[in-house]
């Protein structure tokens, strides 16, 4: 008897892994990472265009703003499934169902804790009571939409027998996707892979649902665990752009996607992601959330394709594959262009925006073009990164009530340093002069005098957008008011002007948050 030879890895049919992006929900829970509606819509549009399968747009019951964002994203997204998160509470599920009602493909993602520590201290329910909750709430969700995802919160610390019992109840009640998250980043890859194998082997009708991974990075294992879960049979990965999220963050979408693509020899899987858009997605989310991407971040970091070591440079000159396992172009990294300058017109500027994948309304285009011309008068070369910084700041400050009009600073070795600041506050021009222990302190003291507040400055950080002594400075500021932290950025060739823009942007965010909180009706629970 003859047997057919085992096909080579490259000849095997590749299993499709669905990409579930939760940047707009779990990612936004990262302290200080709150996005405006316009920023969320821009992120959702890019995720849809780049091929994300499921976009978790928010937590509709959390606030009227979250509900409005999920609803608007559901209306606008053209291809991806749009999911709304809901606790295992009837009011949550009804609200999520209403939020995704107009989506071409809507999903309700409901969850409940299953681990002993959560049941005892958070849920204060027995195992039997939680199973009853699963049966009722998943059935309710399935009555509203055909696509229901159920998650066992803290699955990796749940006894396997009870986890199987809960999964069986969820599938029996109509769940089409089962998510077994490593909620607190506790698992190791081998444990996580075995958990999926055991549950899928033991639960009746497990083949009727898609299994999903959702890993946090508390021990730095989110990517390794996510890939191990796929090896264990999961075919959906929950992740975020740049790995943003609660505590140490989530598995990074760009790392998952490129690991699968680069190591197809050992992982015979594929995704539908257009990888050349990864860098643009990273920059958009970074600016929308005001969270800088660390220079040595895998795939999208500034140094991801940089080589300084002499040995590495020598190898790269001889053959790029000596030290690069993927090409910069494969993730959307291209050489910076120097073609834009003070003589460039609107048509050329719009063509550059199109080349960079930046979409603006006519009003936004006019505002950014005017700032570009002003910048071109001050800088010899305007780089792509300069234009991206202008656009991102324009999107972030489009609805600000407080705006910088002018700033002049007297600084030097003889102090005290003095700042004269003029602001437009809801159409009213106000001016203040203040001194400080250094020019930045003087600027912030002037802002404090014109816009009294109790917020504490938690972070002040400066870096150059591009190289050169005339480079734009990009300043990041984090302010904390009570339990709320917000982060904002400002860009300008003058570091002090950039500092003022960033500080004012953070104050505008705090003010907008306070107004939403005041206007928000109490959420049903």
Short mmCIF file of C-alpha atoms in Angstrom, two decimals, residues 15-493:
data_model
loop_
_atom_site.label_atom_id
_atom_site.label_comp_id
_atom_site.label_asym_id
_atom_site.label_seq_id
_atom_site.Cartn_x
_atom_site.Cartn_y
_atom_site.Cartn_z
CA UNK A 15 -6.35 28.56 7.61
CA UNK A 16 -7.89 32.03 7.79
CA UNK A 17 -7.39 33.84 11.10
CA UNK A 18 -9.91 36.61 11.73
CA UNK A 19 -8.56 39.90 13.08
CA UNK A 20 -10.75 41.44 15.79
CA UNK A 21 -9.52 44.96 16.54
CA UNK A 22 -10.48 46.43 19.89
CA UNK A 23 -8.45 49.66 19.72
CA UNK A 24 -11.63 51.72 20.02
CA UNK A 25 -12.85 49.80 23.08
CA UNK A 26 -10.13 48.03 25.08
CA UNK A 27 -7.44 50.33 23.69
CA UNK A 28 -9.35 53.43 24.76
CA UNK A 29 -9.50 52.10 28.32
CA UNK A 30 -5.78 52.83 28.55
CA UNK A 31 -5.54 55.79 31.00
CA UNK A 32 -5.37 59.05 29.06
CA UNK A 33 -6.12 57.46 25.67
CA UNK A 34 -9.67 58.79 25.19
CA UNK A 35 -10.49 59.73 21.59
CA UNK A 36 -12.99 62.22 20.17
CA UNK A 37 -15.80 61.04 17.89
CA UNK A 38 -13.99 62.36 14.80
CA UNK A 39 -10.82 60.51 15.82
CA UNK A 40 -12.75 57.28 16.39
CA UNK A 41 -14.41 57.57 12.97
CA UNK A 42 -11.03 58.15 11.30
CA UNK A 43 -9.54 55.10 13.05
CA UNK A 44 -12.57 52.92 12.21
CA UNK A 45 -12.44 53.94 8.54
CA UNK A 46 -8.76 53.05 8.29
CA UNK A 47 -9.26 49.71 10.08
CA UNK A 48 -12.07 48.86 7.66
CA UNK A 49 -9.97 49.83 4.65
CA UNK A 50 -6.94 47.81 5.77
CA UNK A 51 -9.00 44.63 6.09
CA UNK A 52 -9.82 44.20 9.79
CA UNK A 53 -12.59 41.60 10.06
CA UNK A 54 -14.29 42.79 13.25
CA UNK A 55 -14.09 46.29 14.74
CA UNK A 56 -15.10 46.48 18.39
CA UNK A 57 -16.30 50.07 18.33
CA UNK A 58 -17.00 50.64 22.02
CA UNK A 59 -19.04 49.89 25.13
CA UNK A 60 -22.47 51.39 24.32
CA UNK A 61 -23.88 51.33 27.88
CA UNK A 62 -20.84 53.18 29.27
CA UNK A 63 -21.99 56.63 28.14
CA UNK A 64 -24.12 58.46 25.62
CA UNK A 65 -20.89 59.37 23.81
CA UNK A 66 -19.85 55.72 23.53
CA UNK A 67 -23.31 54.77 22.25
CA UNK A 68 -23.21 57.56 19.64
CA UNK A 69 -19.72 56.51 18.50
CA UNK A 70 -20.66 52.82 18.10
CA UNK A 71 -23.86 53.77 16.26
CA UNK A 72 -22.10 56.12 13.86
CA UNK A 73 -19.31 53.63 13.17
CA UNK A 74 -21.94 50.94 12.55
CA UNK A 75 -23.59 53.20 9.97
CA UNK A 76 -20.35 54.11 8.20
CA UNK A 77 -18.28 50.91 8.11
CA UNK A 78 -18.57 49.30 4.69
CA UNK A 79 -17.02 45.85 5.09
CA UNK A 80 -16.09 44.85 8.63
CA UNK A 81 -18.39 43.47 11.29
CA UNK A 82 -19.04 46.11 13.98
CA UNK A 83 -19.22 44.85 17.57
CA UNK A 84 -20.53 46.50 20.72
CA UNK A 85 -19.44 45.23 24.14
CA UNK A 86 -21.99 44.37 26.83
CA UNK A 87 -21.82 42.93 30.30
CA UNK A 88 -24.07 39.95 31.02
CA UNK A 89 -26.83 42.37 32.02
CA UNK A 90 -30.08 42.71 30.04
CA UNK A 91 -29.85 46.53 29.81
CA UNK A 92 -26.27 46.33 28.49
CA UNK A 93 -27.23 43.81 25.83
CA UNK A 94 -30.27 45.78 24.70
CA UNK A 95 -28.15 48.94 24.42
CA UNK A 96 -25.45 47.14 22.42
CA UNK A 97 -28.07 45.66 20.10
CA UNK A 98 -29.50 49.10 19.43
CA UNK A 99 -26.02 50.57 18.81
CA UNK A 100 -25.09 48.02 16.11
CA UNK A 101 -28.57 47.80 14.62
CA UNK A 102 -27.68 49.73 11.45
CA UNK A 103 -24.43 47.88 10.76
CA UNK A 104 -24.22 45.76 7.62
CA UNK A 105 -22.90 43.09 9.95
CA UNK A 106 -23.46 43.71 13.66
CA UNK A 107 -22.20 41.72 16.63
CA UNK A 108 -23.00 41.79 20.33
CA UNK A 109 -19.98 40.83 22.45
CA UNK A 110 -21.09 39.90 25.94
CA UNK A 111 -18.93 38.69 28.80
CA UNK A 112 -19.08 37.38 32.35
CA UNK A 113 -16.45 36.38 34.89
CA UNK A 114 -15.79 32.67 35.42
CA UNK A 115 -12.72 32.37 37.67
CA UNK A 116 -13.14 31.55 41.38
CA UNK A 117 -11.49 34.79 42.47
CA UNK A 118 -13.82 36.86 40.27
CA UNK A 119 -16.92 34.93 41.32
CA UNK A 120 -16.09 35.32 45.00
CA UNK A 121 -14.96 38.95 45.07
CA UNK A 122 -16.43 40.68 42.01
CA UNK A 123 -19.52 38.78 40.88
CA UNK A 124 -20.45 37.37 44.31
CA UNK A 125 -22.33 34.61 42.50
CA UNK A 126 -22.18 30.83 42.61
CA UNK A 127 -21.07 28.76 39.64
CA UNK A 128 -24.67 27.66 38.98
CA UNK A 129 -25.90 31.25 39.08
CA UNK A 130 -23.31 32.32 36.50
CA UNK A 131 -24.30 29.48 34.16
CA UNK A 132 -27.92 30.66 34.37
CA UNK A 133 -26.79 34.20 33.57
CA UNK A 134 -24.93 32.91 30.50
CA UNK A 135 -27.96 30.99 29.25
CA UNK A 136 -30.30 33.98 29.61
CA UNK A 137 -28.07 36.78 28.35
CA UNK A 138 -26.58 34.96 25.36
CA UNK A 139 -30.12 33.95 24.33
CA UNK A 140 -31.21 37.59 24.65
CA UNK A 141 -28.31 38.73 22.48
CA UNK A 142 -29.03 36.07 19.86
CA UNK A 143 -32.62 37.31 19.64
CA UNK A 144 -31.24 40.73 18.65
CA UNK A 145 -28.43 39.76 16.25
CA UNK A 146 -27.26 36.62 14.50
CA UNK A 147 -23.60 37.16 15.44
CA UNK A 148 -23.00 36.80 19.19
CA UNK A 149 -19.61 36.57 20.87
CA UNK A 150 -19.34 35.33 24.45
CA UNK A 151 -16.26 35.82 26.62
CA UNK A 152 -15.23 34.06 29.81
CA UNK A 153 -13.50 36.84 31.70
CA UNK A 154 -10.37 35.56 33.46
CA UNK A 155 -10.62 32.27 31.56
CA UNK A 156 -6.98 31.36 32.22
CA UNK A 157 -7.59 31.24 35.98
CA UNK A 158 -10.81 29.23 35.65
CA UNK A 159 -10.86 25.46 36.42
CA UNK A 160 -11.10 23.62 33.11
CA UNK A 161 -14.20 21.59 34.07
CA UNK A 162 -16.18 24.71 34.93
CA UNK A 163 -14.85 26.60 31.89
CA UNK A 164 -16.09 23.79 29.64
CA UNK A 165 -19.49 23.91 31.33
CA UNK A 166 -19.77 27.67 30.70
CA UNK A 167 -18.64 27.39 27.07
CA UNK A 168 -21.17 24.62 26.45
CA UNK A 169 -23.95 26.83 27.89
CA UNK A 170 -22.91 29.77 25.70
CA UNK A 171 -22.85 27.70 22.49
CA UNK A 172 -26.17 26.05 23.37
CA UNK A 173 -27.70 29.52 23.81
CA UNK A 174 -26.53 30.73 20.41
CA UNK A 175 -23.00 32.11 20.75
CA UNK A 176 -21.18 31.96 17.41
CA UNK A 177 -17.78 33.03 18.76
CA UNK A 178 -16.22 31.90 22.04
CA UNK A 179 -13.48 34.10 23.47
CA UNK A 180 -11.21 32.69 26.18
CA UNK A 181 -9.17 35.71 27.27
CA UNK A 182 -6.03 35.90 29.33
CA UNK A 183 -7.60 38.88 31.09
CA UNK A 184 -4.77 39.57 33.52
CA UNK A 185 -1.83 38.40 31.40
CA UNK A 186 -1.23 35.39 33.66
CA UNK A 187 -0.87 32.46 31.25
CA UNK A 188 2.19 30.98 29.60
CA UNK A 189 2.04 29.93 25.93
CA UNK A 190 1.95 26.20 26.63
CA UNK A 191 -0.86 26.60 29.19
CA UNK A 192 -2.87 28.79 26.84
CA UNK A 193 -2.52 26.42 23.89
CA UNK A 194 -3.58 23.42 26.02
CA UNK A 195 -6.61 25.29 27.35
CA UNK A 196 -7.96 25.79 23.83
CA UNK A 197 -7.21 22.20 22.87
CA UNK A 198 -8.94 20.84 25.98
CA UNK A 199 -12.05 23.02 25.67
CA UNK A 200 -12.49 22.31 21.97
CA UNK A 201 -12.06 18.55 22.53
CA UNK A 202 -14.38 18.33 25.53
CA UNK A 203 -17.28 20.69 24.76
CA UNK A 204 -20.14 19.25 22.65
CA UNK A 205 -20.78 21.26 19.46
CA UNK A 206 -17.52 23.18 19.88
CA UNK A 207 -17.18 22.98 16.10
CA UNK A 208 -20.25 25.24 15.76
CA UNK A 209 -18.33 28.24 17.14
CA UNK A 210 -15.16 30.11 16.24
CA UNK A 211 -12.75 30.29 19.18
CA UNK A 212 -10.93 33.52 19.93
CA UNK A 213 -7.84 34.68 21.83
CA UNK A 214 -7.58 37.95 23.77
CA UNK A 215 -4.29 38.41 25.60
CA UNK A 216 -2.96 41.13 27.87
CA UNK A 217 0.74 41.86 28.17
CA UNK A 218 1.30 42.01 31.95
CA UNK A 219 4.17 39.51 31.70
CA UNK A 220 5.18 40.47 28.17
CA UNK A 221 3.61 37.30 26.73
CA UNK A 222 0.58 38.68 24.85
CA UNK A 223 1.96 37.95 21.36
CA UNK A 224 3.40 34.55 22.29
CA UNK A 225 0.14 33.55 24.00
CA UNK A 226 -1.99 34.74 21.07
CA UNK A 227 0.02 32.66 18.61
CA UNK A 228 -0.11 29.67 20.98
CA UNK A 229 -3.90 30.02 21.14
CA UNK A 230 -4.06 29.89 17.35
CA UNK A 231 -1.99 26.71 17.43
CA UNK A 232 -4.54 25.37 19.93
CA UNK A 233 -7.38 25.92 17.45
CA UNK A 234 -8.45 29.54 17.88
CA UNK A 235 -9.21 31.28 14.60
CA UNK A 236 -9.88 34.81 15.83
CA UNK A 237 -7.30 37.14 17.42
CA UNK A 238 -8.35 40.14 19.50
CA UNK A 239 -5.72 42.85 19.41
CA UNK A 240 -5.10 46.61 19.21
CA UNK A 241 -3.00 48.94 17.09
CA UNK A 242 0.32 49.61 18.87
CA UNK A 243 -0.78 47.17 21.60
CA UNK A 244 -2.52 49.92 23.59
CA UNK A 245 -4.90 48.89 26.35
CA UNK A 246 -5.37 48.56 30.07
CA UNK A 247 -2.32 48.19 32.30
CA UNK A 248 0.53 46.82 30.13
CA UNK A 249 -1.71 46.72 27.06
CA UNK A 250 -2.96 44.11 24.59
CA UNK A 251 -1.40 42.01 21.87
CA UNK A 252 -0.37 44.37 19.06
CA UNK A 253 -2.22 43.85 15.78
CA UNK A 254 0.80 44.70 13.66
CA UNK A 255 2.98 42.16 15.48
CA UNK A 256 0.41 39.35 15.20
CA UNK A 257 -0.17 39.99 11.50
CA UNK A 258 3.50 40.24 10.56
CA UNK A 259 4.47 37.21 12.66
CA UNK A 260 1.91 35.12 10.77
CA UNK A 261 3.00 36.54 7.42
CA UNK A 262 6.75 36.27 8.04
CA UNK A 263 6.74 32.80 9.62
CA UNK A 264 4.30 31.04 7.34
CA UNK A 265 6.72 28.14 7.30
CA UNK A 266 5.73 27.20 10.86
CA UNK A 267 2.33 28.92 11.06
CA UNK A 268 0.21 27.92 8.04
CA UNK A 269 -2.30 30.74 8.57
CA UNK A 270 -3.29 33.93 6.79
CA UNK A 271 -5.13 37.16 7.55
CA UNK A 272 -6.90 39.62 5.32
CA UNK A 273 -4.84 42.60 6.47
CA UNK A 274 -3.21 44.92 3.92
CA UNK A 275 0.12 45.13 5.71
CA UNK A 276 1.37 48.19 3.82
CA UNK A 277 -1.15 50.22 5.88
CA UNK A 278 0.23 49.14 9.26
CA UNK A 279 2.59 52.09 9.74
CA UNK A 280 -0.10 54.62 8.84
CA UNK A 281 -2.53 52.94 11.27
CA UNK A 282 0.11 53.08 13.98
CA UNK A 283 0.69 56.80 13.44
CA UNK A 284 -3.03 57.60 13.31
CA UNK A 285 -3.75 55.79 16.58
CA UNK A 286 -0.65 57.25 18.22
CA UNK A 287 -1.76 60.78 17.43
CA UNK A 288 -5.46 60.17 18.18
CA UNK A 289 -4.64 58.79 21.62
CA UNK A 290 -1.58 61.02 22.15
CA UNK A 291 0.47 57.95 23.07
CA UNK A 292 3.92 58.00 21.43
CA UNK A 293 5.19 54.77 19.87
CA UNK A 294 8.43 53.68 21.54
CA UNK A 295 11.39 53.90 19.18
CA UNK A 296 12.23 50.19 19.49
CA UNK A 297 8.63 48.99 19.06
CA UNK A 298 8.45 45.94 16.79
CA UNK A 299 7.19 46.50 13.22
CA UNK A 300 6.20 50.19 13.51
CA UNK A 301 8.80 51.73 15.82
CA UNK A 302 11.13 54.41 14.52
CA UNK A 303 14.12 52.05 14.86
CA UNK A 304 12.39 48.91 13.56
CA UNK A 305 14.36 49.12 10.29
CA UNK A 306 17.32 51.19 11.49
CA UNK A 307 20.84 49.73 11.59
CA UNK A 308 23.69 51.44 13.43
CA UNK A 309 26.09 48.63 14.29
CA UNK A 310 29.01 48.45 11.84
CA UNK A 311 28.61 44.69 11.45
CA UNK A 312 24.88 45.08 10.73
CA UNK A 313 25.47 47.90 8.26
CA UNK A 314 28.08 45.85 6.44
CA UNK A 315 25.67 42.93 6.18
CA UNK A 316 22.83 45.16 4.97
CA UNK A 317 25.01 46.62 2.25
CA UNK A 318 25.83 43.13 1.01
CA UNK A 319 22.30 41.71 1.27
CA UNK A 320 19.30 43.17 3.10
CA UNK A 321 18.10 39.76 4.33
CA UNK A 322 21.20 39.43 6.49
CA UNK A 323 19.52 41.59 9.15
CA UNK A 324 15.97 42.26 7.89
CA UNK A 325 13.40 39.48 7.99
CA UNK A 326 10.77 41.69 6.32
CA UNK A 327 11.02 44.71 4.06
CA UNK A 328 10.15 48.22 5.27
CA UNK A 329 7.79 48.55 2.28
CA UNK A 330 5.81 45.51 3.45
CA UNK A 331 4.57 47.48 6.47
CA UNK A 332 4.23 50.82 4.72
CA UNK A 333 7.58 52.40 5.59
CA UNK A 334 8.90 54.52 2.73
CA UNK A 335 11.76 56.98 2.43
CA UNK A 336 10.87 60.49 3.58
CA UNK A 337 10.14 62.83 0.70
CA UNK A 338 11.55 66.37 0.42
CA UNK A 339 9.43 67.66 -2.46
CA UNK A 340 7.07 69.95 -0.52
CA UNK A 341 8.00 73.55 0.16
CA UNK A 342 6.74 77.12 0.26
CA UNK A 343 6.08 77.19 -3.50
CA UNK A 344 3.82 74.12 -3.44
CA UNK A 345 0.19 74.81 -4.28
CA UNK A 346 -3.10 73.31 -3.11
CA UNK A 347 -3.21 70.66 -5.83
CA UNK A 348 0.27 69.40 -4.97
CA UNK A 349 -0.54 69.50 -1.27
CA UNK A 350 -3.74 67.50 -1.72
CA UNK A 351 -1.83 64.99 -3.86
CA UNK A 352 0.68 64.63 -1.03
CA UNK A 353 -2.16 64.04 1.45
CA UNK A 354 -3.55 61.34 -0.85
CA UNK A 355 -0.10 59.75 -1.09
CA UNK A 356 0.12 59.66 2.71
CA UNK A 357 -3.39 58.23 3.04
CA UNK A 358 -4.73 61.33 4.83
CA UNK A 359 -8.39 62.21 4.21
CA UNK A 360 -9.62 65.70 5.14
CA UNK A 361 -12.81 67.68 4.64
CA UNK A 362 -12.59 70.89 2.61
CA UNK A 363 -12.52 73.03 5.77
CA UNK A 364 -9.85 70.85 7.37
CA UNK A 365 -7.87 70.93 4.13
CA UNK A 366 -7.90 74.74 4.13
CA UNK A 367 -6.81 74.97 7.78
CA UNK A 368 -3.97 72.48 7.35
CA UNK A 369 -2.84 74.05 4.07
CA UNK A 370 -2.55 77.47 5.72
CA UNK A 371 -0.49 75.97 8.55
CA UNK A 372 1.65 74.11 6.00
CA UNK A 373 2.41 77.37 4.14
CA UNK A 374 3.31 79.07 7.43
CA UNK A 375 5.58 76.16 8.32
CA UNK A 376 7.19 76.18 4.86
CA UNK A 377 8.11 79.82 5.35
CA UNK A 378 9.99 78.87 8.53
CA UNK A 379 11.55 75.52 7.50
CA UNK A 380 13.88 74.79 4.60
CA UNK A 381 12.39 71.34 3.99
CA UNK A 382 8.91 70.07 4.88
CA UNK A 383 8.99 66.32 5.43
CA UNK A 384 6.14 63.85 5.21
CA UNK A 385 6.28 63.54 9.01
CA UNK A 386 5.82 67.32 9.32
CA UNK A 387 2.65 67.15 7.24
CA UNK A 388 1.35 64.19 9.22
CA UNK A 389 1.96 66.11 12.46
CA UNK A 390 0.03 69.11 11.11
CA UNK A 391 -2.91 66.94 10.06
CA UNK A 392 -3.03 64.96 13.29
CA UNK A 393 -2.95 68.11 15.41
CA UNK A 394 -5.70 69.68 13.28
CA UNK A 395 -7.94 66.63 13.79
CA UNK A 396 -7.25 66.59 17.52
CA UNK A 397 -8.00 70.29 18.07
CA UNK A 398 -10.81 70.87 15.56
CA UNK A 399 -13.43 71.44 18.26
CA UNK A 400 -11.28 73.09 20.94
CA UNK A 401 -12.89 75.96 22.86
CA UNK A 402 -9.53 77.37 23.99
CA UNK A 403 -7.01 78.26 21.26
CA UNK A 404 -3.55 79.78 21.18
CA UNK A 405 -3.40 83.15 19.39
CA UNK A 406 0.12 84.34 20.18
CA UNK A 407 3.01 83.73 22.54
CA UNK A 408 6.22 85.59 23.28
CA UNK A 409 8.82 84.51 25.81
CA UNK A 410 11.82 86.22 27.39
CA UNK A 411 14.38 83.64 28.51
CA UNK A 412 18.07 83.40 29.29
CA UNK A 413 20.57 82.95 32.08
CA UNK A 414 19.44 85.93 34.11
CA UNK A 415 15.79 85.04 34.80
CA UNK A 416 13.15 85.11 35.86
CA UNK A 417 11.81 83.93 32.52
CA UNK A 418 8.68 85.72 31.36
CA UNK A 419 5.86 84.67 29.00
CA UNK A 420 3.16 86.85 27.41
CA UNK A 421 0.25 84.74 26.19
CA UNK A 422 -2.87 85.57 24.17
CA UNK A 423 -5.73 83.06 23.96
CA UNK A 424 -9.04 82.83 22.16
CA UNK A 425 -11.51 81.38 24.68
CA UNK A 426 -14.81 80.73 22.92
CA UNK A 427 -14.35 83.85 20.79
CA UNK A 428 -13.12 86.10 23.61
CA UNK A 429 -9.52 87.35 23.37
CA UNK A 430 -7.61 87.39 26.66
CA UNK A 431 -3.97 88.16 27.45
CA UNK A 432 -1.74 87.36 30.44
CA UNK A 433 1.89 87.82 31.40
CA UNK A 434 3.56 85.46 33.87
CA UNK A 435 7.00 84.56 35.16
CA UNK A 436 8.36 81.13 35.97
CA UNK A 437 11.33 78.99 36.82
CA UNK A 438 12.25 78.57 33.18
CA UNK A 439 10.38 79.47 29.98
CA UNK A 440 8.09 76.41 29.96
CA UNK A 441 7.05 77.06 33.56
CA UNK A 442 6.33 80.70 32.64
CA UNK A 443 4.14 79.61 29.69
CA UNK A 444 2.19 77.14 31.82
CA UNK A 445 1.77 79.73 34.61
CA UNK A 446 0.27 82.14 32.07
CA UNK A 447 -2.16 79.45 30.94
CA UNK A 448 -3.08 78.73 34.57
CA UNK A 449 -3.88 82.41 35.10
CA UNK A 450 -6.15 82.59 32.04
CA UNK A 451 -7.72 79.14 32.45
CA UNK A 452 -7.83 78.38 36.20
CA UNK A 453 -7.82 74.64 36.90
CA UNK A 454 -6.75 72.05 39.46
CA UNK A 455 -5.19 69.57 37.03
CA UNK A 456 -1.74 68.20 37.83
CA UNK A 457 0.98 67.90 35.19
CA UNK A 458 1.96 64.19 35.10
CA UNK A 459 4.06 64.17 31.92
CA UNK A 460 5.97 66.69 29.83
CA UNK A 461 7.96 65.22 26.95
CA UNK A 462 9.65 66.74 23.89
CA UNK A 463 11.02 65.11 20.75
CA UNK A 464 11.80 66.23 17.21
CA UNK A 465 9.44 65.19 14.41
CA UNK A 466 12.30 65.09 11.89
CA UNK A 467 16.03 65.65 11.88
CA UNK A 468 17.75 69.03 11.59
CA UNK A 469 17.99 72.13 13.74
CA UNK A 470 14.81 73.52 12.15
CA UNK A 471 12.80 70.37 12.92
CA UNK A 472 9.33 70.68 14.37
CA UNK A 473 9.20 69.93 18.07
CA UNK A 474 6.43 67.61 19.17
CA UNK A 475 5.47 67.99 22.82
CA UNK A 476 3.39 65.49 24.81
CA UNK A 477 1.57 66.64 27.95
CA UNK A 478 -0.45 64.53 30.37
CA UNK A 479 -2.79 66.24 32.84
CA UNK A 480 -4.68 64.56 35.68
CA UNK A 481 -7.86 65.94 37.20
CA UNK A 482 -9.28 63.75 39.96
CA UNK A 483 -9.24 60.20 38.59
CA UNK A 484 -9.16 61.32 34.96
CA UNK A 485 -5.91 61.54 32.97
CA UNK A 486 -5.68 62.92 29.45
CA UNK A 487 -2.70 63.14 27.11
CA UNK A 488 -2.31 65.63 24.29
CA UNK A 489 0.31 66.72 21.77
CA UNK A 490 1.34 69.94 20.11
CA UNK A 491 3.74 70.48 17.21
CA UNK A 492 5.62 73.58 16.09
CA UNK A 493 9.19 74.54 15.13
#
